[in-house]
PDB file of C-alpha atoms in Angstrom:
ATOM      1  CA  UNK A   1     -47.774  15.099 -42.466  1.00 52.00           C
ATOM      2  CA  UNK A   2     -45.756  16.662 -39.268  1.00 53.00           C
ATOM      3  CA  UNK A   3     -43.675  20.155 -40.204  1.00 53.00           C
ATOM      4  CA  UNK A   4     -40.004  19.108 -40.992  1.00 52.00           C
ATOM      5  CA  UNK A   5     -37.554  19.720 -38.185  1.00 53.00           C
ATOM      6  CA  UNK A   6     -35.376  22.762 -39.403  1.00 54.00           C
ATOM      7  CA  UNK A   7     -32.188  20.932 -39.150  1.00 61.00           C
ATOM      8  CA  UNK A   8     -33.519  18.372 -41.586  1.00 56.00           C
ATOM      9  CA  UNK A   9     -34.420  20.757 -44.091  1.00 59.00           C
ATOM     10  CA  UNK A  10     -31.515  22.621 -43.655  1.00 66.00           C
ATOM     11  CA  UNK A  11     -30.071  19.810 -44.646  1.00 67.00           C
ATOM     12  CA  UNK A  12     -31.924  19.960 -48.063  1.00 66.00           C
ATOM     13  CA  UNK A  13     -29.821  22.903 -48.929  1.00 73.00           C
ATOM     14  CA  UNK A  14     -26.331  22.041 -47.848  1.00 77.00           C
ATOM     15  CA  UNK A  15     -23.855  21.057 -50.338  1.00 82.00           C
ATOM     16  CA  UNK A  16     -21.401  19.555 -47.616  1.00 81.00           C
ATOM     17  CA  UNK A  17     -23.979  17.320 -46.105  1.00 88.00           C
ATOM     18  CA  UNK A  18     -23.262  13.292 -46.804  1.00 83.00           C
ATOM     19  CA  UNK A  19     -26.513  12.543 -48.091  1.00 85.00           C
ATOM     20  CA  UNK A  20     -25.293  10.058 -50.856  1.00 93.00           C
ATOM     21  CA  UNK A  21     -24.931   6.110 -50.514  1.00 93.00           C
ATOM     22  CA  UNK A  22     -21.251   5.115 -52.680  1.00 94.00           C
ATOM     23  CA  UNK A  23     -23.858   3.233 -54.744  1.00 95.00           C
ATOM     24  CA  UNK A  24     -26.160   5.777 -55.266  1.00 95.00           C
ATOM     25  CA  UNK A  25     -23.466   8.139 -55.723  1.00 95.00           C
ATOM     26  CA  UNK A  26     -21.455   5.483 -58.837  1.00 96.00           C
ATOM     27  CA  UNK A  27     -25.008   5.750 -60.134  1.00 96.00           C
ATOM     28  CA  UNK A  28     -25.556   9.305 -60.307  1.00 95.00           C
ATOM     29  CA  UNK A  29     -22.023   9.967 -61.921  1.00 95.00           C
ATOM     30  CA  UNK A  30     -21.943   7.050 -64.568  1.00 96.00           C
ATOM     31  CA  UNK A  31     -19.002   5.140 -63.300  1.00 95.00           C
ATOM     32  CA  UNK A  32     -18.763   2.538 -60.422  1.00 96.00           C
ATOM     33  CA  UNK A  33     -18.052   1.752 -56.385  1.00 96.00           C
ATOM     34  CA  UNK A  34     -14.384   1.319 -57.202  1.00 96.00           C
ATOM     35  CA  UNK A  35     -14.070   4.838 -59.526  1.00 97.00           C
ATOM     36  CA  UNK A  36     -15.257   6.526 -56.117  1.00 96.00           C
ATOM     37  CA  UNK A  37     -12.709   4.211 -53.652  1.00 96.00           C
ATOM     38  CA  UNK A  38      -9.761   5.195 -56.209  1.00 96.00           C
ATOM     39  CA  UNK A  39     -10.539   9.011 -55.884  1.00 97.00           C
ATOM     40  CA  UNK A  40     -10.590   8.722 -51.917  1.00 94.00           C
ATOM     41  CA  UNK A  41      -6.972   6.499 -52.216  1.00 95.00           C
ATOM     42  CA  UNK A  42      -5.911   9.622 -54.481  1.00 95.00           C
ATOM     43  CA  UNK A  43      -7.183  12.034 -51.807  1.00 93.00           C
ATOM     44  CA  UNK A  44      -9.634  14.095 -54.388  1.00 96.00           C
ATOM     45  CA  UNK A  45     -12.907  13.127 -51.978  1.00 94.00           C
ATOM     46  CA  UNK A  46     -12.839  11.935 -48.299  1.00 93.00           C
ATOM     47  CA  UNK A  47     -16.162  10.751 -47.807  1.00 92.00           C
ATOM     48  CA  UNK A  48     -17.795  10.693 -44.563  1.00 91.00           C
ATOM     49  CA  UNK A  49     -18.910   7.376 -42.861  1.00 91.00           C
ATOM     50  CA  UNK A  50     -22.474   6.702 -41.604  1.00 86.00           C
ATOM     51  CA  UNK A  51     -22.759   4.897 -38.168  1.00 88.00           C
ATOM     52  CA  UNK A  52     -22.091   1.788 -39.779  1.00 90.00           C
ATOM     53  CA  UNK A  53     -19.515   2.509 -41.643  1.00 90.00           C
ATOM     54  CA  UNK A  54     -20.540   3.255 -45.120  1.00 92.00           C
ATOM     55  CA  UNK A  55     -19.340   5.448 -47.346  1.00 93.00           C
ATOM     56  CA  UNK A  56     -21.799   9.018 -47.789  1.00 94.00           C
ATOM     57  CA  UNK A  57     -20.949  12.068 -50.229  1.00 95.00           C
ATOM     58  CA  UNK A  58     -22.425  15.003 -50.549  1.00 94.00           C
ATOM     59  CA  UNK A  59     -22.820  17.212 -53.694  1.00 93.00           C
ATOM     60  CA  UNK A  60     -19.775  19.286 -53.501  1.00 93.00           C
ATOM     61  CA  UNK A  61     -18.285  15.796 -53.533  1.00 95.00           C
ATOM     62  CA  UNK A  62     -19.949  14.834 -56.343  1.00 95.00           C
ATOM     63  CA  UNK A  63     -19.698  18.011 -58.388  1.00 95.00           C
ATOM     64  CA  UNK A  64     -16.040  17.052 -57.760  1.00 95.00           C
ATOM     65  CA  UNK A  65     -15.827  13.546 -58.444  1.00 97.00           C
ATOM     66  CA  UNK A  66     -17.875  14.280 -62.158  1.00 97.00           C
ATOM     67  CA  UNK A  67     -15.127  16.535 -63.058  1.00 97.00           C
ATOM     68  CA  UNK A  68     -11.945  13.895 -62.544  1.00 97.00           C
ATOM     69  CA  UNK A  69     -14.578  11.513 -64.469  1.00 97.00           C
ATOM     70  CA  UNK A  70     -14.394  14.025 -67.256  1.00 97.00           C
ATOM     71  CA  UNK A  71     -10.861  14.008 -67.645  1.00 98.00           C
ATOM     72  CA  UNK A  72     -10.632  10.320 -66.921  1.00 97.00           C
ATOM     73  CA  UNK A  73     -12.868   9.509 -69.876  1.00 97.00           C
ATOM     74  CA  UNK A  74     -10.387  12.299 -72.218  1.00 97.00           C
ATOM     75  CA  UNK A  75      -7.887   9.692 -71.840  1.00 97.00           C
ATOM     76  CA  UNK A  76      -6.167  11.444 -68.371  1.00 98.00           C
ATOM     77  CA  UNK A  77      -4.795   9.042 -65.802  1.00 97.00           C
ATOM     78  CA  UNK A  78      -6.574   8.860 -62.693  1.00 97.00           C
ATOM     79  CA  UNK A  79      -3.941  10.417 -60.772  1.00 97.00           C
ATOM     80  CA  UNK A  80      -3.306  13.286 -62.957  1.00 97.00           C
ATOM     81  CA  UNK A  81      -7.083  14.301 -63.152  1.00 98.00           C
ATOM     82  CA  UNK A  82      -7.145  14.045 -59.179  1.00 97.00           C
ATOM     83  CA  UNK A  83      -4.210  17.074 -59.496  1.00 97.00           C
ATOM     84  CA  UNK A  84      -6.033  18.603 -61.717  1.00 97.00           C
ATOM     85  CA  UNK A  85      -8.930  18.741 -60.136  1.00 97.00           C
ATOM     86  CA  UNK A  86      -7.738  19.955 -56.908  1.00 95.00           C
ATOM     87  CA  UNK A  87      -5.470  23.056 -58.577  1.00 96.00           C
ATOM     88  CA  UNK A  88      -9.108  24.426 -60.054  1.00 96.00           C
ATOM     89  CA  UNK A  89     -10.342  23.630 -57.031  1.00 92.00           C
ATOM     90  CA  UNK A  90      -7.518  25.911 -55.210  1.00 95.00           C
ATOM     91  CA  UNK A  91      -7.778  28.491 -58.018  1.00 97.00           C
ATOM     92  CA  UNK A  92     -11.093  29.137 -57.977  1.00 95.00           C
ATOM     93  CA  UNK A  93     -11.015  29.537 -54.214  1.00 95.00           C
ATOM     94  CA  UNK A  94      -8.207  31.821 -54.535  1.00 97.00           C
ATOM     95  CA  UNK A  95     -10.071  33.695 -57.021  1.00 97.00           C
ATOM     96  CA  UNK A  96     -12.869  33.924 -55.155  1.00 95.00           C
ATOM     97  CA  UNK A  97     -10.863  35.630 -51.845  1.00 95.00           C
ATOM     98  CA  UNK A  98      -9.198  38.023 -54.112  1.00 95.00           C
ATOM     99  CA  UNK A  99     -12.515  39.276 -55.431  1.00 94.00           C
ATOM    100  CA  UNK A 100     -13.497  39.488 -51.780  1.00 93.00           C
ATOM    101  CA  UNK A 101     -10.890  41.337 -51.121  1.00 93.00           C
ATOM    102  CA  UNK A 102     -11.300  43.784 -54.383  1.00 91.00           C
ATOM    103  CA  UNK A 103     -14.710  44.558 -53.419  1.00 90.00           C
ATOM    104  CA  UNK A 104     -13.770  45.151 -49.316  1.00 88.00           C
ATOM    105  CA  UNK A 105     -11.397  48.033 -50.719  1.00 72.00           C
ATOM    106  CA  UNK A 106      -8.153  48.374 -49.272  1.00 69.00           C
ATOM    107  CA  UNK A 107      -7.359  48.297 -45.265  1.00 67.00           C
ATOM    108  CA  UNK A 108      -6.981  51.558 -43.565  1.00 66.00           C
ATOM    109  CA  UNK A 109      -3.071  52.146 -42.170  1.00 69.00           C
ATOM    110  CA  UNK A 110      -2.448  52.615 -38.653  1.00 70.00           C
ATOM    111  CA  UNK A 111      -1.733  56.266 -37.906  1.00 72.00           C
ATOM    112  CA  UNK A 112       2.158  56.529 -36.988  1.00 69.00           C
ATOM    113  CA  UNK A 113       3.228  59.710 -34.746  1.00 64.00           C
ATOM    114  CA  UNK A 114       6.134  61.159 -36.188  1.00 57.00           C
TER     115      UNK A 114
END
């Protein structure tokens, strides 16, 4: 068997990269084709399109996607989970800056000549 290219198994690792088919994808959360399409009209996921136009998501997308299908089956409306969904989404990447920024200790202030 050749060596795998590294860009192909860098691939492996990379939760951004559009390696799932919409129908694979419906499969692997539990729900259907048209459960993905109404999170894309809702803006939640944009997947990315192969050549031919079909629909690919990656994991991040999915890891997404199950979350507004956990609210959707507590009874939340579609759109509301979608807004939910996207405020954790900004929270936690807010969260995660601020830590940054905890951690990188506080900027040094320009010298002023008096």
């Amino acid at each position: 068997m050749p060596p795998a290219s590294p860009r192909l198994a860098d691939n492996l690792d990379d939760d951004d990269y559009p390696a799932y088919t919409m129908g694979r994808a419906a499969e692997m959360l539990g729900t259907t084709p048209a459960f993905l399409r109404a999170l894309g009209e809702h803006r939640l996921i944009t997947p990315l399109r192969s050549e031919g136009g079909h629909r690919r998501y990656s994991r991040y997308q999915l890891r997404i996607a199950a979350r507004a299908r956990e609210l959707v089956d507590q009874g939340t409306p579609i759109e509301a989970a979608c807004r939910i969904v996207i405020l954790e989404d900004q929270l936690e990447e807010a969260q995660r800056i601020n830590e940054q920024l905890r951690t990188q200790g506080p900027e040094p202030q320009p010298k002023t000549s008096a």
